[in-house]
Amino acid sequence: MSRGKYFGRIFFVFTMFALLLTGCEEPMSNVLDPQGGAGKEQLALINLSVYIMVFVCVVVFAIYFYVLIRFKQKPGDNTIPEQVEGNMKLELLWIVIPIILLVILAVPTLQTTFSLAEKAPKEQRDDVVKVKVTAHQFWWEFEYPEYGFKTAQELHIPTGKKVFLELQSDDVVHSFWVPSLAGKTDLVPGRINRMKLDADKPGTYKGRCAELCGASHALMNFQVVAEKPSDFDKWVEKRKKPSSEPQTVAQKEGKKVFSQNCMSCHAIDGTNLKVKGDKAPNLTGFGERKKVAGLMENNEENLDQWLKDPQSLKPGTYMPGFSHLSKKDMSSLQEYLRSLE
Ligand code: CUA
């Protein structure tokens, strides 16, 4: 193969890779376009290390090409050039320069790391929201200790306020990552890790698990819903007083089906259901969630498939299938779930 063709092919492969990578970038899920203070601090660290690496590369290649050209063997000249070693000045120079570069990198990295893992203030403050995050195979639990409720798969936060997260795991190691806002922090069984994030603008940001945790690791997604503080407050009030009591006949039937089949694992607040499970996502306000199982759009078709055969959508999930329910029971159950606000 001619050299031109060879380089042409390599160029083609790299162009395809670049196109593939641009295809991966989803809106609201881009580390290089952070939408909050924490993300911006982390991007500043990425930029700093890239600048340092580029500087090192430029210097090393400049010296390399200088030596290559300057000391090229001339035709008919077979003498060996003067051999130099143990030049104290040079030796010191290439020990001291990397040390300086590492210090320039280490100081802001440590500062940012400790600042982003800061403990939440003890007192309740207007500009701060505290959330306890618990990872489960393969779903996310969000508890708001100051407001006294739990939710799942959707982390609601107010814009412009600092959100302090306490992260723990119920089973194996997971990692909490919201590319546009901040990340990643591991959730390790038996220990509490902390991180802080914030969003500048309202929007729905994609979150995911970033640590291989089982068959459905790649499907362990969640949403971060950032709202204006006034909208967030409305959401909090709604979650505190959920309207979960069924209105129509079908919804009433559905609640019965729920209490017979789902209640030992799932909880719905604001109902008179006596047993409330906490082994599975809390379903309060499920009708308003954007996704089913944190994964697929919350519509009739997806909910139906999820309830009948969850393994086909999330392999390894602890959610059993309910394809044995009668058609009527299944449709009233779905009607009830969709009515939850
Ligand atoms: Cu949880 Cu990967």
Short mmCIF file of N, CA and C in Angstrom, two decimals, residues 29-31 42 140 167 174-185 187 195 197 205-211 220 222 224:
data_model
loop_
_atom_site.label_atom_id
_atom_site.label_comp_id
_atom_site.label_asym_id
_atom_site.label_seq_id
_atom_site.Cartn_x
_atom_site.Cartn_y
_atom_site.Cartn_z
N SER A 29 -25.81 16.54 28.93
CA SER A 29 -24.96 15.48 29.47
C SER A 29 -23.56 15.64 28.93
N ASN A 30 -22.94 16.76 29.24
CA ASN A 30 -21.65 17.06 28.66
C ASN A 30 -20.71 17.66 29.70
N VAL A 31 -19.65 16.90 30.00
CA VAL A 31 -18.68 17.36 31.01
C VAL A 31 -18.04 18.68 30.57
N GLN A 42 -14.65 21.65 38.26
CA GLN A 42 -14.00 20.43 37.77
C GLN A 42 -13.46 20.62 36.36
N TRP A 140 -31.99 4.34 42.18
CA TRP A 140 -31.49 5.38 43.08
C TRP A 140 -32.58 5.86 44.02
N LEU A 167 -23.73 10.22 50.21
CA LEU A 167 -23.92 9.08 49.33
C LEU A 167 -23.55 7.76 50.01
N HIS A 174 -21.30 1.54 43.70
CA HIS A 174 -21.85 2.27 42.55
C HIS A 174 -21.11 3.60 42.46
N SER A 175 -21.41 4.38 41.44
CA SER A 175 -20.81 5.71 41.36
C SER A 175 -21.83 6.70 40.80
N PHE A 176 -21.94 7.82 41.50
CA PHE A 176 -22.96 8.84 41.16
C PHE A 176 -22.35 9.84 40.19
N TRP A 177 -22.97 9.97 39.01
CA TRP A 177 -22.38 10.86 38.01
C TRP A 177 -23.47 11.60 37.24
N VAL A 178 -23.40 12.93 37.30
CA VAL A 178 -24.27 13.77 36.47
C VAL A 178 -23.33 14.62 35.61
N PRO A 179 -23.00 14.13 34.40
CA PRO A 179 -21.93 14.77 33.62
C PRO A 179 -22.03 16.30 33.53
N SER A 180 -23.23 16.84 33.36
CA SER A 180 -23.35 18.29 33.20
C SER A 180 -23.18 19.06 34.51
N LEU A 181 -23.38 18.39 35.64
CA LEU A 181 -23.37 19.13 36.91
C LEU A 181 -22.15 18.81 37.76
N ALA A 182 -21.82 17.55 37.91
CA ALA A 182 -20.66 17.18 38.72
C ALA A 182 -20.46 15.67 38.70
N GLY A 183 -19.38 15.25 39.17
CA GLY A 183 -19.17 13.81 39.33
C GLY A 183 -17.72 13.49 39.18
N LYS A 184 -17.36 12.26 39.37
CA LYS A 184 -18.17 11.17 39.89
C LYS A 184 -17.78 10.93 41.34
N THR A 185 -18.71 10.42 42.17
CA THR A 185 -18.35 10.02 43.52
C THR A 185 -18.89 8.62 43.75
N LEU A 187 -20.24 5.29 45.65
CA LEU A 187 -21.09 4.93 46.78
C LEU A 187 -20.63 3.57 47.24
N MET A 195 -20.60 14.82 48.43
CA MET A 195 -20.29 15.71 47.32
C MET A 195 -21.32 16.84 47.27
N LEU A 197 -23.24 19.74 44.63
CA LEU A 197 -23.46 20.17 43.25
C LEU A 197 -24.49 21.29 43.23
N TYR A 205 -31.28 17.09 33.78
CA TYR A 205 -29.92 16.64 33.50
C TYR A 205 -29.84 15.13 33.68
N LYS A 206 -29.07 14.51 32.77
CA LYS A 206 -28.98 13.05 32.85
C LYS A 206 -27.96 12.63 33.89
N GLY A 207 -28.35 11.62 34.66
CA GLY A 207 -27.42 11.07 35.64
C GLY A 207 -27.26 9.59 35.36
N ARG A 208 -26.12 9.04 35.77
CA ARG A 208 -25.92 7.61 35.53
C ARG A 208 -24.98 7.03 36.57
N CYS A 209 -24.97 5.69 36.61
CA CYS A 209 -24.03 5.01 37.49
C CYS A 209 -22.74 4.81 36.71
N ALA A 210 -21.61 5.13 37.35
CA ALA A 210 -20.34 5.10 36.63
C ALA A 210 -19.39 4.06 37.21
N GLU A 211 -19.95 3.03 37.86
CA GLU A 211 -19.09 1.97 38.39
C GLU A 211 -19.79 0.64 38.10
N MET A 220 -28.57 1.86 34.82
CA MET A 220 -28.87 2.45 36.14
C MET A 220 -28.85 3.97 36.02
N PHE A 222 -30.62 7.93 36.08
CA PHE A 222 -31.58 8.74 36.84
C PHE A 222 -31.62 10.14 36.22
N VAL A 224 -31.78 14.40 37.00
CA VAL A 224 -31.74 15.51 37.95
C VAL A 224 -32.62 16.61 37.38
#
